[in-house]
Amino acid sequence: MNYQETKDLYNQVYKMGKTSVSYSQYNMFKRCPKQWQLQYQEKKGKWEPTIYNVFGNAMHECIQLFLETMYTETVKKAEAMEWPSILTETMKKEYSAEVKKNSGEHFSSREELTEFCKQGVAILDEFIKKRGQYFTKKKTELLGIELPVLAETDANSKVVLIGFMDVVLKEHGKIKIIDIKTATTGWTDYKKKQEGDQLRLYKKYSSKQFK
């Protein structure tokens, strides 16, 4: 989902005369209502770009591209793509976009970007090597990449949940929603449980949206 498509979706909510709420807002409110108030009601929050966001966005794009190629074409073609070059170019694109949003000010260095690219290539190599444990084409269909969720919340019909599902598959007759995450500290059972809120929300409201 590119910037313009995201903007169009928010404009659609605005034209409906409704207010949108995202998982990020929900998660912030759950952790600290005061922080949510300052960020979204009083508009006092300050946005700062980070190398971690650049890296996370780039990895999202690469993994989504791999899966899209695998499901719409062949596994062989997906595996044969030049992933070091693709990741490097994607990192450059994401970084340039963030610098532009940051009034042209740089927030990382060539050395740091290079190091993150190296780590990303290692992750992609491992992902491709173990891909079969998680993703198969047998009785599986790709339904969408960055598939939008747009549905009225149960609590208030004037408030719409808005979000984008990273990968949606139809696997053995069931719908599977996948959210791609990057992390520096690994995945504990507690973290998995906390992060599961996003998938549960998307499951509930995409079911409502698509009936």
PDB file of C-alpha atoms in Angstrom:
ATOM      1  CA  MET A   1       0.000   0.000   0.000  1.00  0.00           C
ATOM      2  CA  ASN A   2       1.728   3.174  -1.155  1.00  0.00           C
ATOM      3  CA  TYR A   3       1.333   6.665   0.292  1.00  0.00           C
ATOM      4  CA  GLN A   4      -1.310   7.778  -2.219  1.00  0.00           C
ATOM      5  CA  GLU A   5      -3.442   4.660  -1.701  1.00  0.00           C
ATOM      6  CA  THR A   6      -3.240   5.163   2.063  1.00  0.00           C
ATOM      7  CA  LYS A   7      -4.208   8.815   1.710  1.00  0.00           C
ATOM      8  CA  ASP A   8      -7.147   7.863  -0.529  1.00  0.00           C
ATOM      9  CA  LEU A   9      -8.420   5.420   2.070  1.00  0.00           C
ATOM     10  CA  TYR A  10      -8.321   8.063   4.811  1.00  0.00           C
ATOM     11  CA  ASN A  11     -10.075  10.516   2.484  1.00  0.00           C
ATOM     12  CA  GLN A  12     -12.770   7.908   1.927  1.00  0.00           C
ATOM     13  CA  VAL A  13     -13.385   7.753   5.682  1.00  0.00           C
ATOM     14  CA  TYR A  14     -13.493  11.562   5.853  1.00  0.00           C
ATOM     15  CA  LYS A  15     -16.074  11.765   3.034  1.00  0.00           C
ATOM     16  CA  MET A  16     -18.220   9.246   4.891  1.00  0.00           C
ATOM     17  CA  GLY A  17     -18.347  11.742   7.763  1.00  0.00           C
ATOM     18  CA  LYS A  18     -16.693   9.293  10.118  1.00  0.00           C
ATOM     19  CA  THR A  19     -13.614   9.213  12.329  1.00  0.00           C
ATOM     20  CA  SER A  20     -10.877   6.645  11.750  1.00  0.00           C
ATOM     21  CA  VAL A  21      -8.939   4.755  14.385  1.00  0.00           C
ATOM     22  CA  SER A  22      -5.911   2.560  13.675  1.00  0.00           C
ATOM     23  CA  TYR A  23      -4.353  -0.307  15.589  1.00  0.00           C
ATOM     24  CA  SER A  24      -1.445   2.018  16.470  1.00  0.00           C
ATOM     25  CA  GLN A  25      -3.882   4.404  18.150  1.00  0.00           C
ATOM     26  CA  TYR A  26      -5.620   1.564  19.964  1.00  0.00           C
ATOM     27  CA  ASN A  27      -2.301   0.138  21.155  1.00  0.00           C
ATOM     28  CA  MET A  28      -1.076   3.525  22.393  1.00  0.00           C
ATOM     29  CA  PHE A  29      -4.346   4.182  24.238  1.00  0.00           C
ATOM     30  CA  LYS A  30      -4.161   0.733  25.823  1.00  0.00           C
ATOM     31  CA  ARG A  31      -0.638   1.442  27.093  1.00  0.00           C
ATOM     32  CA  CYS A  32      -1.138   5.075  28.107  1.00  0.00           C
ATOM     33  CA  PRO A  33      -4.354   7.084  27.537  1.00  0.00           C
ATOM     34  CA  LYS A  34      -2.519  10.316  28.356  1.00  0.00           C
ATOM     35  CA  GLN A  35       0.052   9.700  25.627  1.00  0.00           C
ATOM     36  CA  TRP A  36      -2.797   9.031  23.178  1.00  0.00           C
ATOM     37  CA  GLN A  37      -4.484  12.286  24.231  1.00  0.00           C
ATOM     38  CA  LEU A  38      -1.294  14.304  23.677  1.00  0.00           C
ATOM     39  CA  GLN A  39      -0.528  12.610  20.363  1.00  0.00           C
ATOM     40  CA  TYR A  40      -3.942  12.475  18.701  1.00  0.00           C
ATOM     41  CA  GLN A  41      -6.189  15.002  20.436  1.00  0.00           C
ATOM     42  CA  GLU A  42      -3.773  17.785  21.334  1.00  0.00           C
ATOM     43  CA  LYS A  43      -1.401  17.059  18.423  1.00  0.00           C
ATOM     44  CA  LYS A  44       1.668  17.531  20.636  1.00  0.00           C
ATOM     45  CA  GLY A  45       3.447  14.354  19.622  1.00  0.00           C
ATOM     46  CA  LYS A  46       6.678  14.765  17.678  1.00  0.00           C
ATOM     47  CA  TRP A  47       7.430  12.413  14.814  1.00  0.00           C
ATOM     48  CA  GLU A  48      11.054  11.331  14.496  1.00  0.00           C
ATOM     49  CA  PRO A  49      12.413   9.042  11.766  1.00  0.00           C
ATOM     50  CA  THR A  50      14.517   6.037  12.752  1.00  0.00           C
ATOM     51  CA  ILE A  51      16.659   3.493  10.968  1.00  0.00           C
ATOM     52  CA  TYR A  52      14.444   0.796  12.517  1.00  0.00           C
ATOM     53  CA  ASN A  53      11.360   2.053  10.677  1.00  0.00           C
ATOM     54  CA  VAL A  54      13.314   2.255   7.427  1.00  0.00           C
ATOM     55  CA  PHE A  55      14.563  -1.300   7.906  1.00  0.00           C
ATOM     56  CA  GLY A  56      11.150  -2.643   8.922  1.00  0.00           C
ATOM     57  CA  ASN A  57       9.415  -1.082   5.918  1.00  0.00           C
ATOM     58  CA  ALA A  58      12.089  -2.389   3.539  1.00  0.00           C
ATOM     59  CA  MET A  59      11.859  -5.919   4.937  1.00  0.00           C
ATOM     60  CA  HIS A  60       8.065  -5.780   4.631  1.00  0.00           C
ATOM     61  CA  GLU A  61       8.332  -4.874   0.967  1.00  0.00           C
ATOM     62  CA  CYS A  62      10.880  -7.582   0.196  1.00  0.00           C
ATOM     63  CA  ILE A  63       9.010 -10.399   1.942  1.00  0.00           C
ATOM     64  CA  GLN A  64       5.727  -9.291   0.371  1.00  0.00           C
ATOM     65  CA  LEU A  65       7.378  -9.189  -3.064  1.00  0.00           C
ATOM     66  CA  PHE A  66       8.774 -12.682  -2.526  1.00  0.00           C
ATOM     67  CA  LEU A  67       5.359 -14.065  -1.556  1.00  0.00           C
ATOM     68  CA  GLU A  68       3.555 -12.265  -4.372  1.00  0.00           C
ATOM     69  CA  THR A  69       6.029 -13.664  -6.911  1.00  0.00           C
ATOM     70  CA  MET A  70       5.851 -17.134  -5.370  1.00  0.00           C
ATOM     71  CA  TYR A  71       2.040 -17.331  -5.387  1.00  0.00           C
ATOM     72  CA  THR A  72       1.291 -15.563  -8.663  1.00  0.00           C
ATOM     73  CA  GLU A  73       4.243 -17.046 -10.572  1.00  0.00           C
ATOM     74  CA  THR A  74       6.671 -19.688  -9.261  1.00  0.00           C
ATOM     75  CA  VAL A  75       8.724 -20.468  -6.166  1.00  0.00           C
ATOM     76  CA  LYS A  76      11.785 -20.875  -8.375  1.00  0.00           C
ATOM     77  CA  LYS A  77      11.460 -17.361  -9.759  1.00  0.00           C
ATOM     78  CA  ALA A  78      10.959 -15.889  -6.284  1.00  0.00           C
ATOM     79  CA  GLU A  79      14.047 -17.644  -4.925  1.00  0.00           C
ATOM     80  CA  ALA A  80      16.190 -16.636  -7.923  1.00  0.00           C
ATOM     81  CA  MET A  81      15.585 -12.907  -7.550  1.00  0.00           C
ATOM     82  CA  GLU A  82      18.575 -10.714  -6.610  1.00  0.00           C
ATOM     83  CA  TRP A  83      17.531 -10.082  -3.013  1.00  0.00           C
ATOM     84  CA  PRO A  84      20.697  -8.268  -1.827  1.00  0.00           C
ATOM     85  CA  SER A  85      20.236  -5.699  -4.605  1.00  0.00           C
ATOM     86  CA  ILE A  86      16.465  -5.501  -4.127  1.00  0.00           C
ATOM     87  CA  LEU A  87      16.825  -4.926  -0.370  1.00  0.00           C
ATOM     88  CA  THR A  88      19.565  -2.327  -0.860  1.00  0.00           C
ATOM     89  CA  GLU A  89      17.492  -0.357  -3.359  1.00  0.00           C
ATOM     90  CA  THR A  90      14.402  -0.616  -1.168  1.00  0.00           C
ATOM     91  CA  MET A  91      16.359   0.618   1.869  1.00  0.00           C
ATOM     92  CA  LYS A  92      17.633   3.585  -0.172  1.00  0.00           C
ATOM     93  CA  LYS A  93      14.113   4.412  -1.324  1.00  0.00           C
ATOM     94  CA  GLU A  94      12.662   4.190   2.189  1.00  0.00           C
ATOM     95  CA  TYR A  95      15.496   6.231   3.675  1.00  0.00           C
ATOM     96  CA  SER A  96      15.154   8.971   1.041  1.00  0.00           C
ATOM     97  CA  ALA A  97      11.416   9.177   1.706  1.00  0.00           C
ATOM     98  CA  GLU A  98      12.009   9.566   5.457  1.00  0.00           C
ATOM     99  CA  VAL A  99      14.695  12.222   4.916  1.00  0.00           C
ATOM    100  CA  LYS A 100      12.262  14.153   2.745  1.00  0.00           C
ATOM    101  CA  LYS A 101       9.600  13.984   5.482  1.00  0.00           C
ATOM    102  CA  ASN A 102      12.303  15.119   7.942  1.00  0.00           C
ATOM    103  CA  SER A 103      12.828  18.422   6.095  1.00  0.00           C
ATOM    104  CA  GLY A 104      15.875  17.050   4.309  1.00  0.00           C
ATOM    105  CA  GLU A 105      17.811  16.237   7.495  1.00  0.00           C
ATOM    106  CA  HIS A 106      19.706  12.944   7.633  1.00  0.00           C
ATOM    107  CA  PHE A 107      19.269  10.700  10.665  1.00  0.00           C
ATOM    108  CA  SER A 108      21.579   7.799   9.838  1.00  0.00           C
ATOM    109  CA  SER A 109      24.952   7.154   8.188  1.00  0.00           C
ATOM    110  CA  ARG A 110      26.224   5.156   5.225  1.00  0.00           C
ATOM    111  CA  GLU A 111      27.895   2.742   7.666  1.00  0.00           C
ATOM    112  CA  GLU A 112      24.697   2.157   9.635  1.00  0.00           C
ATOM    113  CA  LEU A 113      22.615   1.649   6.490  1.00  0.00           C
ATOM    114  CA  THR A 114      25.199  -0.828   5.184  1.00  0.00           C
ATOM    115  CA  GLU A 115      25.132  -2.783   8.447  1.00  0.00           C
ATOM    116  CA  PHE A 116      21.337  -2.970   8.450  1.00  0.00           C
ATOM    117  CA  CYS A 117      21.384  -4.116   4.819  1.00  0.00           C
ATOM    118  CA  LYS A 118      23.801  -6.926   5.735  1.00  0.00           C
ATOM    119  CA  GLN A 119      21.516  -8.053   8.546  1.00  0.00           C
ATOM    120  CA  GLY A 120      18.519  -7.856   6.227  1.00  0.00           C
ATOM    121  CA  VAL A 121      20.202 -10.005   3.584  1.00  0.00           C
ATOM    122  CA  ALA A 122      21.005 -12.624   6.256  1.00  0.00           C
ATOM    123  CA  ILE A 123      17.360 -12.595   7.400  1.00  0.00           C
ATOM    124  CA  LEU A 124      16.079 -12.968   3.834  1.00  0.00           C
ATOM    125  CA  ASP A 125      18.517 -15.850   3.198  1.00  0.00           C
ATOM    126  CA  GLU A 126      17.215 -17.617   6.299  1.00  0.00           C
ATOM    127  CA  PHE A 127      13.598 -16.867   5.357  1.00  0.00           C
ATOM    128  CA  ILE A 128      14.051 -18.291   1.854  1.00  0.00           C
ATOM    129  CA  LYS A 129      15.887 -21.340   3.179  1.00  0.00           C
ATOM    130  CA  LYS A 130      13.078 -22.145   5.639  1.00  0.00           C
ATOM    131  CA  ARG A 131      10.215 -20.783   3.537  1.00  0.00           C
ATOM    132  CA  GLY A 132       8.615 -24.199   3.136  1.00  0.00           C
ATOM    133  CA  GLN A 133       7.971 -24.452   6.885  1.00  0.00           C
ATOM    134  CA  TYR A 134       5.657 -21.445   6.730  1.00  0.00           C
ATOM    135  CA  PHE A 135       4.473 -20.896   3.169  1.00  0.00           C
ATOM    136  CA  THR A 136       3.374 -23.525   0.661  1.00  0.00           C
ATOM    137  CA  LYS A 137       1.459 -23.350  -2.615  1.00  0.00           C
ATOM    138  CA  LYS A 138      -0.417 -26.582  -1.905  1.00  0.00           C
ATOM    139  CA  LYS A 139      -4.149 -25.770  -1.679  1.00  0.00           C
ATOM    140  CA  THR A 140      -3.184 -22.155  -0.957  1.00  0.00           C
ATOM    141  CA  GLU A 141      -4.203 -18.958  -2.745  1.00  0.00           C
ATOM    142  CA  LEU A 142      -2.888 -15.442  -2.218  1.00  0.00           C
ATOM    143  CA  LEU A 143      -5.882 -13.165  -1.604  1.00  0.00           C
ATOM    144  CA  GLY A 144      -4.018  -9.933  -1.112  1.00  0.00           C
ATOM    145  CA  ILE A 145      -0.971  -7.930  -0.072  1.00  0.00           C
ATOM    146  CA  GLU A 146      -1.590  -4.846   2.112  1.00  0.00           C
ATOM    147  CA  LEU A 147      -5.305  -5.601   1.918  1.00  0.00           C
ATOM    148  CA  PRO A 148      -7.231  -2.705   3.532  1.00  0.00           C
ATOM    149  CA  VAL A 149      -9.576  -3.171   6.471  1.00  0.00           C
ATOM    150  CA  LEU A 150     -12.301  -0.536   6.706  1.00  0.00           C
ATOM    151  CA  ALA A 151     -15.205  -1.304   9.011  1.00  0.00           C
ATOM    152  CA  GLU A 152     -17.395   0.443  11.571  1.00  0.00           C
ATOM    153  CA  THR A 153     -16.462  -0.371  15.164  1.00  0.00           C
ATOM    154  CA  ASP A 154     -18.979  -2.117  17.375  1.00  0.00           C
ATOM    155  CA  ALA A 155     -18.814   0.598  20.040  1.00  0.00           C
ATOM    156  CA  ASN A 156     -19.595   3.539  17.740  1.00  0.00           C
ATOM    157  CA  SER A 157     -20.894   3.468  14.161  1.00  0.00           C
ATOM    158  CA  LYS A 158     -19.257   6.857  13.514  1.00  0.00           C
ATOM    159  CA  VAL A 159     -15.802   5.440  14.237  1.00  0.00           C
ATOM    160  CA  VAL A 160     -14.158   3.257  11.599  1.00  0.00           C
ATOM    161  CA  LEU A 161     -11.249   0.878  12.163  1.00  0.00           C
ATOM    162  CA  ILE A 162      -8.710   1.356   9.409  1.00  0.00           C
ATOM    163  CA  GLY A 163      -5.731  -0.877   8.741  1.00  0.00           C
ATOM    164  CA  PHE A 164      -3.770  -2.866   6.200  1.00  0.00           C
ATOM    165  CA  MET A 165      -3.250  -6.625   6.382  1.00  0.00           C
ATOM    166  CA  ASP A 166       0.292  -7.483   5.257  1.00  0.00           C
ATOM    167  CA  VAL A 167      -0.513 -10.851   3.697  1.00  0.00           C
ATOM    168  CA  VAL A 168      -3.866 -12.651   3.364  1.00  0.00           C
ATOM    169  CA  LEU A 169      -4.004 -16.270   2.199  1.00  0.00           C
ATOM    170  CA  LYS A 170      -6.754 -18.804   1.630  1.00  0.00           C
ATOM    171  CA  GLU A 171      -5.224 -22.018   2.925  1.00  0.00           C
ATOM    172  CA  HIS A 172      -7.127 -25.322   2.862  1.00  0.00           C
ATOM    173  CA  GLY A 173     -10.400 -23.381   2.720  1.00  0.00           C
ATOM    174  CA  LYS A 174      -9.590 -21.081   5.644  1.00  0.00           C
ATOM    175  CA  ILE A 175      -8.531 -17.440   5.587  1.00  0.00           C
ATOM    176  CA  LYS A 176      -5.145 -16.734   7.172  1.00  0.00           C
ATOM    177  CA  ILE A 177      -4.040 -13.192   8.044  1.00  0.00           C
ATOM    178  CA  ILE A 178      -0.298 -12.653   8.458  1.00  0.00           C
ATOM    179  CA  ASP A 179       1.373  -9.604   9.978  1.00  0.00           C
ATOM    180  CA  ILE A 180       5.099  -9.203   9.302  1.00  0.00           C
ATOM    181  CA  LYS A 181       7.185  -7.943  12.221  1.00  0.00           C
ATOM    182  CA  THR A 182      10.860  -7.131  12.670  1.00  0.00           C
ATOM    183  CA  ALA A 183      12.339  -7.022  16.173  1.00  0.00           C
ATOM    184  CA  THR A 184      15.726  -6.580  17.822  1.00  0.00           C
ATOM    185  CA  THR A 185      14.916  -8.489  21.012  1.00  0.00           C
ATOM    186  CA  GLY A 186      13.321 -11.700  19.740  1.00  0.00           C
ATOM    187  CA  TRP A 187       9.811 -12.992  20.357  1.00  0.00           C
ATOM    188  CA  THR A 188       8.866 -14.046  23.879  1.00  0.00           C
ATOM    189  CA  ASP A 189       5.501 -15.673  24.596  1.00  0.00           C
ATOM    190  CA  TYR A 190       4.412 -12.422  26.284  1.00  0.00           C
ATOM    191  CA  LYS A 191       5.364 -10.342  23.249  1.00  0.00           C
ATOM    192  CA  LYS A 192       3.575 -12.728  20.900  1.00  0.00           C
ATOM    193  CA  LYS A 193       0.456 -12.474  23.054  1.00  0.00           C
ATOM    194  CA  GLN A 194       0.581  -8.667  23.091  1.00  0.00           C
ATOM    195  CA  GLU A 195       1.206  -8.387  19.354  1.00  0.00           C
ATOM    196  CA  GLY A 196      -1.705 -10.764  18.756  1.00  0.00           C
ATOM    197  CA  ASP A 197      -4.125  -7.910  19.486  1.00  0.00           C
ATOM    198  CA  GLN A 198      -3.530  -6.515  16.010  1.00  0.00           C
ATOM    199  CA  LEU A 199      -4.332  -9.796  14.292  1.00  0.00           C
ATOM    200  CA  ARG A 200      -7.411 -10.310  16.448  1.00  0.00           C
ATOM    201  CA  LEU A 201      -8.732  -6.854  15.523  1.00  0.00           C
ATOM    202  CA  TYR A 202      -8.054  -7.450  11.833  1.00  0.00           C
ATOM    203  CA  LYS A 203      -9.709 -10.867  12.015  1.00  0.00           C
ATOM    204  CA  LYS A 204     -12.834  -9.448  13.683  1.00  0.00           C
ATOM    205  CA  TYR A 205     -13.299  -6.442  11.418  1.00  0.00           C
ATOM    206  CA  SER A 206     -12.198  -7.986   8.125  1.00  0.00           C
ATOM    207  CA  SER A 207     -14.788 -10.709   8.798  1.00  0.00           C
ATOM    208  CA  LYS A 208     -17.349  -7.962   9.318  1.00  0.00           C
ATOM    209  CA  GLN A 209     -16.210  -6.072   6.202  1.00  0.00           C
ATOM    210  CA  PHE A 210     -16.085  -9.022   3.822  1.00  0.00           C
ATOM    211  CA  LYS A 211     -18.950 -10.950   5.464  1.00  0.00           C
TER     212      LYS A 211
END
